[in-house]
XYZ file of C-alpha atoms in Angstrom:
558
model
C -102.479 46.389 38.525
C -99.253 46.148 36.833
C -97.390 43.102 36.025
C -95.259 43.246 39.499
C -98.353 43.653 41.177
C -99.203 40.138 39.978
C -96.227 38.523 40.626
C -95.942 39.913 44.241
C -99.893 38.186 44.477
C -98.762 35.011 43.598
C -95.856 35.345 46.335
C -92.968 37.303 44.904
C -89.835 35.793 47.017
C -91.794 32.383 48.039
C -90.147 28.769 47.766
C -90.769 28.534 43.635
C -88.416 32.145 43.604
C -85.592 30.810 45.882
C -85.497 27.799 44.102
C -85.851 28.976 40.711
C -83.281 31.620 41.062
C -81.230 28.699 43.028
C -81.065 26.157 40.195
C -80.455 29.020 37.298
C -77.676 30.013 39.266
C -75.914 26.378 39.500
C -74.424 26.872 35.572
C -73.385 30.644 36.542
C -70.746 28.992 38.675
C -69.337 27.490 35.951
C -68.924 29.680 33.548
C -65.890 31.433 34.702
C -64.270 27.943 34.292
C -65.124 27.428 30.389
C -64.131 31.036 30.146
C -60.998 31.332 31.853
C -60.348 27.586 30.579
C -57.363 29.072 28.221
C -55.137 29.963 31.324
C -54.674 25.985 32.414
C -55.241 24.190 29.342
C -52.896 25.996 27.469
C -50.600 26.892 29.851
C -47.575 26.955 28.246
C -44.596 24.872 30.000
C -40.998 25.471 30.166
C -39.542 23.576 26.430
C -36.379 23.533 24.912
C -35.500 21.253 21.385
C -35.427 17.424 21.739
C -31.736 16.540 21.414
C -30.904 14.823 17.791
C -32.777 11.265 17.320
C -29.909 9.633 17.224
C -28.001 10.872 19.626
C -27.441 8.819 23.142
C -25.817 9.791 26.342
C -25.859 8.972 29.792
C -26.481 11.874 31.502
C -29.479 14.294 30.229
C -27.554 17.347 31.132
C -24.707 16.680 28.919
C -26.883 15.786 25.881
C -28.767 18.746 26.272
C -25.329 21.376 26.544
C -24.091 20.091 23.330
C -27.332 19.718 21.454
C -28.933 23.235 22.282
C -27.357 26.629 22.850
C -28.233 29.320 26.535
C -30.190 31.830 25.420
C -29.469 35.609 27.259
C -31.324 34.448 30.183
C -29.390 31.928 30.772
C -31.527 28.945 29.910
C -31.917 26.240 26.839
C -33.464 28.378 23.380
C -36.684 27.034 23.040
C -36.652 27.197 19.028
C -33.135 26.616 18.222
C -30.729 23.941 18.550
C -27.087 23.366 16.787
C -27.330 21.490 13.493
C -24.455 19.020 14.822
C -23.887 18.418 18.647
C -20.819 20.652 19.728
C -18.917 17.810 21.662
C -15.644 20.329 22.707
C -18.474 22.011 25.213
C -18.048 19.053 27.384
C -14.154 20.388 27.928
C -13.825 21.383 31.161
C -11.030 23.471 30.113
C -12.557 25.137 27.030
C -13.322 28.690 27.817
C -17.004 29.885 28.077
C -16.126 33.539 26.825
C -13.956 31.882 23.787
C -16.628 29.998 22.657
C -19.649 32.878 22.844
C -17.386 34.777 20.744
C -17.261 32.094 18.117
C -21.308 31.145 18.260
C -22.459 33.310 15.969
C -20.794 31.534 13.410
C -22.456 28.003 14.695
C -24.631 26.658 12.086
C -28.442 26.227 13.539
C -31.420 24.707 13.322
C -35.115 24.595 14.046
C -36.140 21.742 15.960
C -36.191 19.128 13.708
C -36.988 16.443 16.109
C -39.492 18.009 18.355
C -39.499 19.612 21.817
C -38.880 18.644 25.198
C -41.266 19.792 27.653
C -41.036 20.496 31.388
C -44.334 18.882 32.830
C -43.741 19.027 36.479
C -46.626 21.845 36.207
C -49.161 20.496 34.416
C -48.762 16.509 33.276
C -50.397 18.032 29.496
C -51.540 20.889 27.924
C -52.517 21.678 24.587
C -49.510 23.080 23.967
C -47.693 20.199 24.867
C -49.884 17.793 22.710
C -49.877 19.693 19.856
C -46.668 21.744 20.015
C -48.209 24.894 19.596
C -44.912 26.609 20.256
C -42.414 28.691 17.813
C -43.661 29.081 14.355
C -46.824 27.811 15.744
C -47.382 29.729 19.300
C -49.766 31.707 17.235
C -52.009 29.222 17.477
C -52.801 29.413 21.041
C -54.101 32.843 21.259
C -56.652 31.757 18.204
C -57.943 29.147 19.739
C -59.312 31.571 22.533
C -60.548 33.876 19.331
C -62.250 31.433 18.185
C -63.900 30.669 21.600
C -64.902 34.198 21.810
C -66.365 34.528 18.426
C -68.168 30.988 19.228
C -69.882 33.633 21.963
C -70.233 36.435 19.728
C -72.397 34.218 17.301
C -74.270 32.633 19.871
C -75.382 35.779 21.701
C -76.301 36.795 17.785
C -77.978 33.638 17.369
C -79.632 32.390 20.725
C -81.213 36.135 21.494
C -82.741 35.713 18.798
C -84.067 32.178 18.782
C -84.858 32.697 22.392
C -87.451 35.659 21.612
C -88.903 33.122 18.767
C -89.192 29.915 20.473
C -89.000 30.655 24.063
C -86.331 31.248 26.883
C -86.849 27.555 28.262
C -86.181 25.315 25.724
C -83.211 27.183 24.531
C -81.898 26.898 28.248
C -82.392 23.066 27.351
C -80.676 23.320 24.714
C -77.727 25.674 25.781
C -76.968 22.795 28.510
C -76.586 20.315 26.306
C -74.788 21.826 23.840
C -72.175 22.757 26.376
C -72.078 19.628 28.379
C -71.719 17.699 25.192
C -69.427 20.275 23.303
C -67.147 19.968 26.510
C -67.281 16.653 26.521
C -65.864 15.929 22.879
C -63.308 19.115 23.479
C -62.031 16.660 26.099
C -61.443 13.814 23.704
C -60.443 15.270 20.448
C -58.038 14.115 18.135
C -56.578 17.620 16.671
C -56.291 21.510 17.153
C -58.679 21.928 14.380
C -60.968 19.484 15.968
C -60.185 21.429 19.570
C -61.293 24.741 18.446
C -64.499 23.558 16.693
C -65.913 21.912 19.702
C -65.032 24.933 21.793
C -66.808 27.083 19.640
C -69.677 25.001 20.415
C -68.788 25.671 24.330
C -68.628 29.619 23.410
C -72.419 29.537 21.425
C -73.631 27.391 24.372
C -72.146 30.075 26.782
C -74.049 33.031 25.290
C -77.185 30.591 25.517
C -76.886 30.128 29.303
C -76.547 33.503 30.093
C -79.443 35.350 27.981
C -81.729 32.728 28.890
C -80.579 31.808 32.541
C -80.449 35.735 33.095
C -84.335 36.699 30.925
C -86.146 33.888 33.347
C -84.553 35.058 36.470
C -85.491 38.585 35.747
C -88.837 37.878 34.467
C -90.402 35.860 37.837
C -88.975 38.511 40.464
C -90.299 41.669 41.060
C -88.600 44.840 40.409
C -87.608 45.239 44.278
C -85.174 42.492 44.667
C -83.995 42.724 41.644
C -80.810 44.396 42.042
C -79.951 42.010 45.037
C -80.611 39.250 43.190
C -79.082 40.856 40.199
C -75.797 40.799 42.388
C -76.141 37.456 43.574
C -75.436 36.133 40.517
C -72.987 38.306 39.547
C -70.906 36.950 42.193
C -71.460 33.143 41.116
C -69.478 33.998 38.087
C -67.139 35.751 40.793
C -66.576 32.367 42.895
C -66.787 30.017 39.611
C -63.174 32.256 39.302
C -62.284 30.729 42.915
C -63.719 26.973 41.896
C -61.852 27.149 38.547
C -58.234 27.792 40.532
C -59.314 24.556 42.895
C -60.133 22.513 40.306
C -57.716 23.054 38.106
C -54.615 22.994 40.888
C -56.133 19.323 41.593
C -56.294 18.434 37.883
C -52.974 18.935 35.908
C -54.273 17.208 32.675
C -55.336 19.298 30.195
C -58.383 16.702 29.191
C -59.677 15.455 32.552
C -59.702 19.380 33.543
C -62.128 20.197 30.892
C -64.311 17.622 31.007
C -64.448 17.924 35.148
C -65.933 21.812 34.274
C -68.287 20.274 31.625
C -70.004 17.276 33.214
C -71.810 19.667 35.638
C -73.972 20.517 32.555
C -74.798 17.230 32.355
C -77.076 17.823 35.898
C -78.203 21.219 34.268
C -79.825 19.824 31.657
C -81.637 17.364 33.797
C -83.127 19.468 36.029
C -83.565 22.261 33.865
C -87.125 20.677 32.527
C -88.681 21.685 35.849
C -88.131 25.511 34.860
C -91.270 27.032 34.175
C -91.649 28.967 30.704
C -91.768 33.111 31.574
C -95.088 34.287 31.951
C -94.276 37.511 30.498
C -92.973 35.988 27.650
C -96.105 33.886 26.818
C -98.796 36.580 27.071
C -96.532 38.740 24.488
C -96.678 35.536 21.985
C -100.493 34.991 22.462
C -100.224 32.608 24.753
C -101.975 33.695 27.386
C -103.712 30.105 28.730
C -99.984 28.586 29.347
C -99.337 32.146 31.180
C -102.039 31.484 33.440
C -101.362 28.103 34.170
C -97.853 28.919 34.880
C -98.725 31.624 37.515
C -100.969 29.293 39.390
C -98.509 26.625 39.605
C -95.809 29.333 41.241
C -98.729 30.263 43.695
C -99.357 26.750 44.683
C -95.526 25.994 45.169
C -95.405 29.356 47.424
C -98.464 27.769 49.239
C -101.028 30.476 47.724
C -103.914 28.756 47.226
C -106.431 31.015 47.481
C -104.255 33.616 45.151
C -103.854 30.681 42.557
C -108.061 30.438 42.101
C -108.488 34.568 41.421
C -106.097 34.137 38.637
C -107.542 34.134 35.339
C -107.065 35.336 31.517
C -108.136 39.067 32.318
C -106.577 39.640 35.164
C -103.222 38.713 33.187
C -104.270 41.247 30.343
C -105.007 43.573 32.659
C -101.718 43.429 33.884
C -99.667 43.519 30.972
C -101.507 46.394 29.335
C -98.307 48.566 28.944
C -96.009 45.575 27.797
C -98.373 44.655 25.156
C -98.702 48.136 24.218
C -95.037 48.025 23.528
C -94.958 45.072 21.671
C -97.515 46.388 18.802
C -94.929 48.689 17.475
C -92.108 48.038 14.811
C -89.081 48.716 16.185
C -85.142 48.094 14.709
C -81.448 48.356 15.714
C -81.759 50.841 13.611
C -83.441 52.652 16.496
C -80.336 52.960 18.319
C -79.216 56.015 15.891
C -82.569 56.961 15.218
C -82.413 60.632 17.266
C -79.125 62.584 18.719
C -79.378 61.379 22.152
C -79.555 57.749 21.350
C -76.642 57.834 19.008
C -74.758 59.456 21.908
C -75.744 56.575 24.388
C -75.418 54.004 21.237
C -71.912 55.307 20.849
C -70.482 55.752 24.273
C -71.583 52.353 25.871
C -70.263 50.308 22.641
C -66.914 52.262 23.625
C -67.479 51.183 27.253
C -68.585 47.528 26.730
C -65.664 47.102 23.721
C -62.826 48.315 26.196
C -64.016 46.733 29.631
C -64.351 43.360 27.958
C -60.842 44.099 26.131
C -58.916 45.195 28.873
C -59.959 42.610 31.259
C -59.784 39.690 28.850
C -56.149 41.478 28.022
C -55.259 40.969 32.117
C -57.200 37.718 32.697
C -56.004 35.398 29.873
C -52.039 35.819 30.382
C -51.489 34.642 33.931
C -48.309 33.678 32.764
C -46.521 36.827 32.382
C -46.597 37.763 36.479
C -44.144 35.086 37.549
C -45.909 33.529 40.302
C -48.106 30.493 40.324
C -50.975 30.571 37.949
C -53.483 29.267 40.365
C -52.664 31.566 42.992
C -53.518 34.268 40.606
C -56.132 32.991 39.746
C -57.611 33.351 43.157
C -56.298 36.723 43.643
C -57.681 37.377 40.313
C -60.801 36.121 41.228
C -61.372 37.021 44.930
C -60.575 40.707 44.442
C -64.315 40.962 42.324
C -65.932 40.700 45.392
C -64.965 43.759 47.470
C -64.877 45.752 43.633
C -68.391 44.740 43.102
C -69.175 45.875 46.869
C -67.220 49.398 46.107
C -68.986 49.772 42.908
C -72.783 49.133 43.870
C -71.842 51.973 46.885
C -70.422 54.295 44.651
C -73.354 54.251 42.428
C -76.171 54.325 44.704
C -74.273 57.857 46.102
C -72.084 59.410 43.432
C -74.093 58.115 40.548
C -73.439 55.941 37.517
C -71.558 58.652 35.508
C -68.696 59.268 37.706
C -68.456 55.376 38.791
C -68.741 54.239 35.273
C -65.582 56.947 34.440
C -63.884 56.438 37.309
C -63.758 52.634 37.039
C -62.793 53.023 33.845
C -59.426 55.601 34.065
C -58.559 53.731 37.317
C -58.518 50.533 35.722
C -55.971 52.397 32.818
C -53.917 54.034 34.973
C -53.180 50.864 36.681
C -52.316 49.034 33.694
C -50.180 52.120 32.331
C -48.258 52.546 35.686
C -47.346 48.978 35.534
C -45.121 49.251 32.503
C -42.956 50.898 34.160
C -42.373 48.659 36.925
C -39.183 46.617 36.632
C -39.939 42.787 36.084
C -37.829 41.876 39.206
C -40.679 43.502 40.835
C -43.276 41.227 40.914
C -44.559 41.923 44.389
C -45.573 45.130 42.820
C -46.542 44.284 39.468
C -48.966 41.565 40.459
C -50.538 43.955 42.745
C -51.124 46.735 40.628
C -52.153 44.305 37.795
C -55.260 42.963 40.286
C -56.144 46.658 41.211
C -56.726 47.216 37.687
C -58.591 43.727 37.001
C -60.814 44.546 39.981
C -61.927 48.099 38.501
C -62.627 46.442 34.729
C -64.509 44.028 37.090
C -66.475 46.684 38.665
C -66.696 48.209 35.088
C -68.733 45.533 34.154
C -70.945 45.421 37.586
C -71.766 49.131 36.732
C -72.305 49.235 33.012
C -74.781 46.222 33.204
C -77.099 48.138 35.459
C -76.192 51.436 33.500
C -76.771 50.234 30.000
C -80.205 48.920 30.785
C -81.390 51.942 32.802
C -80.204 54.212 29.600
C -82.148 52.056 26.755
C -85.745 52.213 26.929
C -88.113 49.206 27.176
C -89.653 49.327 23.544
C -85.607 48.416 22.316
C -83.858 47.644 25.522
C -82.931 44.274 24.568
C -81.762 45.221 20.611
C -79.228 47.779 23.065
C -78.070 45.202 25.446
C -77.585 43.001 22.588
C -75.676 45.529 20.464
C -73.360 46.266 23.391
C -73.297 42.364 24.568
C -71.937 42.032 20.595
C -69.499 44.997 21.119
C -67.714 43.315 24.720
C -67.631 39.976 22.577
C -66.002 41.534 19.801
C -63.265 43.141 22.221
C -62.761 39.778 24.075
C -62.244 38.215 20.663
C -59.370 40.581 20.160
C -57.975 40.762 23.295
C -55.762 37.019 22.696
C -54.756 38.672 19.441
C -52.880 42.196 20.711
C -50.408 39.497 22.851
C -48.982 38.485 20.055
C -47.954 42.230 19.126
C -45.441 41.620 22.342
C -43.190 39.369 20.266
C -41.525 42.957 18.673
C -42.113 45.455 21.553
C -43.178 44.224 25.115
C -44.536 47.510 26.240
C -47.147 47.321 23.441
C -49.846 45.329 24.522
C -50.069 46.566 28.109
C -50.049 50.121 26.375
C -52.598 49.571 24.131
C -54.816 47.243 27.313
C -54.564 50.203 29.700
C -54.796 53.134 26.926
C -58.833 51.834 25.798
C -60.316 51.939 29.024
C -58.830 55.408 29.289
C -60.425 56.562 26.269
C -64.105 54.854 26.903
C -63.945 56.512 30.305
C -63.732 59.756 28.436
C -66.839 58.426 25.965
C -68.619 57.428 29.240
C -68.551 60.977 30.581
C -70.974 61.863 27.821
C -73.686 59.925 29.059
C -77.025 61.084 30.856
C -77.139 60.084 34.962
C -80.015 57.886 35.429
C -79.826 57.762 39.454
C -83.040 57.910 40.787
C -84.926 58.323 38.111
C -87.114 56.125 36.189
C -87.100 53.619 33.665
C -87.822 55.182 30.043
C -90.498 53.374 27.902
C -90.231 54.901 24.969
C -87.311 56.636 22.504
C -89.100 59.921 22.990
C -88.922 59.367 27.163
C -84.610 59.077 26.460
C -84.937 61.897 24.112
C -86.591 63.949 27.371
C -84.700 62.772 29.858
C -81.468 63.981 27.639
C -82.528 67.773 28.099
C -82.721 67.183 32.033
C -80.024 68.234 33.820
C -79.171 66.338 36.843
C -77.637 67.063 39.998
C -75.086 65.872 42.416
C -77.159 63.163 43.863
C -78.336 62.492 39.882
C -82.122 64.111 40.862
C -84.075 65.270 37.877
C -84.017 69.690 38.029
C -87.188 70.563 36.790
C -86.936 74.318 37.585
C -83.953 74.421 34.576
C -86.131 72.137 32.246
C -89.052 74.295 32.128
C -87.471 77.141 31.227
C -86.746 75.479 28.397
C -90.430 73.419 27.800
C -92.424 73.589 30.378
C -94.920 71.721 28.595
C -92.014 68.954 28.806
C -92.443 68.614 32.416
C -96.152 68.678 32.436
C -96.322 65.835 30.270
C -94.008 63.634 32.337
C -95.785 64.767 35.613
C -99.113 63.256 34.193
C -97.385 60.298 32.903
């Protein structure tokens, strides 16, 4: 008896599974909203220089045509206005071209007495509360960098903690950490203050997911695993969808994010019902909890009988080859240690880095198509689903090779072809802009699966965590490559669509794992990497003996 074996004994998809995967996946909804919280809160509204202080008209119009110059476009300059109100512009009879040809000479100034802001789209925004415009529109990319990197330490941190101390109580803890960091990110008093507390929401994040993800995974059996795998995946899909709803109903910038944080609130609550993994207990010498905690999920799934046959060797029994595992040493270090690991090491960080780059790149700049922000947010969001559906197809046929590269190029191509689109065309833009969104959204379906199937047990979580790291390092720079389009426009969306290009080439490099087993060991990866595969991704054998027959014979008896 294995492990599985046990768990499908104690009733494998019984009322404790539905429910348990049920209440893990509440916080998954959410998610999206904390983030892809950057696209509403600091939406950035239409502003123009306040007119001088002491300066008073009648009619707004007026006040603003002699306080602040058209820019090409036609509208108000939003950083500029004239250092002394140009009263002969009210003239009816003073000629427009006349005067243009005189305005360079104008003297100017910044906007000494703040900004005016259009808020007929959103009542407040950071941006609007902190004027985070001008010199300072900077500042609104960072604060999703620092967001990210709040993510990038807390997968670092929490992964860690969670192996130490258990994945329950850091669930606990994850909840309340982003319930309460929400919270205060809703009331506070500065940008500084702003970007601490979501840091806080970015740790918490990282938290959620490990942990929410490691107990789902480790009380179902490997043959729903993939469905339920994909269930989930498409909570975060339609926390997209609930994010756009929300957010169209609430235009202030601080109800709005404490609406997506009170949820956690209920999280927390309920999350002291979870039970602790079993798995995880037996490989910390805890076997007795283990125990206990498989007869209660028997009794829930009204098994009894099955609940009084469990006992301490049974359990041991079962978990022979995980234990096994778990006496050696092993290191991220491991993840260079021979040729073919380096290559997998190598090629997924370029995979993981670029996918989370490219679609961050897309997803955080809403702005830039034209059209309403929560309309493409939907679009943005609903267009996962049939991706996702594409993408589990193409892999369970073609493979996870060619749907990892194809994903990948497609998703370039589309972001390449789009820079040449004229900007009047935004019927055209928009659409090619979700076509490539949907394939970095597939990318990510795919290389989840993939990356786990290509790192064996003994350091399968060190891998997912060092390519977990590399996607949160290219989200974190992602905000940062906009502000390259102040000088050249084309730049960003060149450099977005040129990665995933490039990573689609690194992901051609990688071994085919379709229908063939999960490795165990470093030397099981090292095998696999002299096996060629063929179109439907099964293992040749014929070609591999000829070059070690002995090769096969050992993995036959295995």
């Amino acid at each position: 008896m294995v492990f599985s074996d046990l768990l499908e004994q104690v009733g494998s998809t019984g009322r404790f599974q539905i429910l348990h995967v049920t209440l893990l996946s509440m916080p998954i909804l959410m998610m999206a909203s904390h983030n892809l919280l950057q696209n509403f809160v600091a939406s950035v509204p239409p502003h123009h220089c306040a007119p001088h202080a002491n300066l008073s008209m009648s009619s707004m119009g007026d006040m603003l045509r002699v306080t602040v110059p058209l820019g090409q476009n036609g509208q108000p300059e939003r950083c500029r206005r004239y250092t002394h109100p140009q009263w002969q512009l009210l003239d009816s009879n003073s000629s427009d071209s006349l005067w243009e040809e005189g305005e360079d000479e104008i003297e100017m100034q910044k906007c000494e007495d703040g900004w005016y802001y259009n808020k007929s789209e959103m009542s407040s925004t950071i941006i609007s509360e902190w004027d985070l415009v001008c010199d300072q529109r900077a500042l609104k990319q960072m604060s999703q960098t620092t967001y990210m990197g709040g993510v990038l330490v807390g997968a670092v941190l929490f992964g860690g903690l969670s192996d130490r101390f258990g994945r329950r109580i850091l669930l606990l803890i994850s909840n309340l950490m982003m319930a309460v960091g929400g919270t205060c990110t809703a009331f506070s008093t500065s940008f500084t203050m702003f970007c601490i507390f979501r840091v806080c929401c970015g740790m918490a994040l990282s938290g959620l997911v490990l942990n929410s993800f490691s107990l789902i995974v480790e009380w179902i059996p490997t043959r729903v695993r993939t469905v339920v795998g994909t269930g989930t995946g498409y909570c975060y899909t339609t926390g997209q969808l609930i994010l756009a709803l929300v957010a169209y109903h609430i235009r202030d910038w601080r109800w709005l994010t404490l609406a997506v944080s009170l949820p956690f609130y209920v999280s927390f609550l309920y999350s002291w019902w979870f039970l602790e993994s079993a798995r995880w207990l037996v490989l910390t010498k805890k076997p007795d909890q283990a125990v206990k905690n498989l007869k209660t999920v028997a009794r829930i799934n009204g098994r009894r009988a099955e609940a009084d046959k469990i006992n301490l060797e049974m359990l041991q029994e079962s978990m022979k080859k995980e234990m096994a595992c778990s006496l050696g040493s092993y290191s991220a270090l491991d993840l260079l240690r021979t040729s073919t690991m380096r290559t997998i090491t190598v090629c997924l960080s370029a995979v993981w880095f670029s996918t989370s780059f490219a679609y961050y790149g897309l997803s955080m700049d809403l702005q830039k198509f034209g059209v309403s922000i929560y309309l493409i947010q939907i679009i943005f969001g609903a267009v996962d689903i049939p991706a996702k559906i594409l993408v589990t197809i193409s892999m369970s046929m073609l493979g996870r090779r060619p749907s990892q590269c194809g994903a990948l190029v497609l998703a370039g191509v589309m972001i390449l072809i789009n820079l040449l689109v004229p900007y009047d065309l935004q019927l055209l833009r928009t659409s090619l802009a979700v076509i490539g969104k949907g394939c970095l959204a597939a990318s990510f379906n795919c290389c989840y699966l993939y990356s786990g199937e290509l790192y064996p047990t003994v350091i399968r979580q060190t891998g997912m965590g060092w390519v977990s790291m590399m996607a949160r390092i290219g989200a974190m720079v992602a905000p940062m490559v906009l502000l390259l389009g102040e000088d050249s426009s084309w730049l960003p969306g060149f450099i977005y669509g040129g990665a995933p290009i490039i990573s689609g080439i690194f992901a051609f490099f990688l071994p085919e794992t379709l229908g063939q087993s999960l490795p165990d060991t470093i030397q099981d990866v090292d095998d696999r990497g002299l096996i060629r595969t063929n179109s439907k991704g099964t293992p040749e054998k014929e070609d591999l003996a000829k070059k070690d027959p002995s090769i096969v014979l050992l993995k036959e008896s295995v």
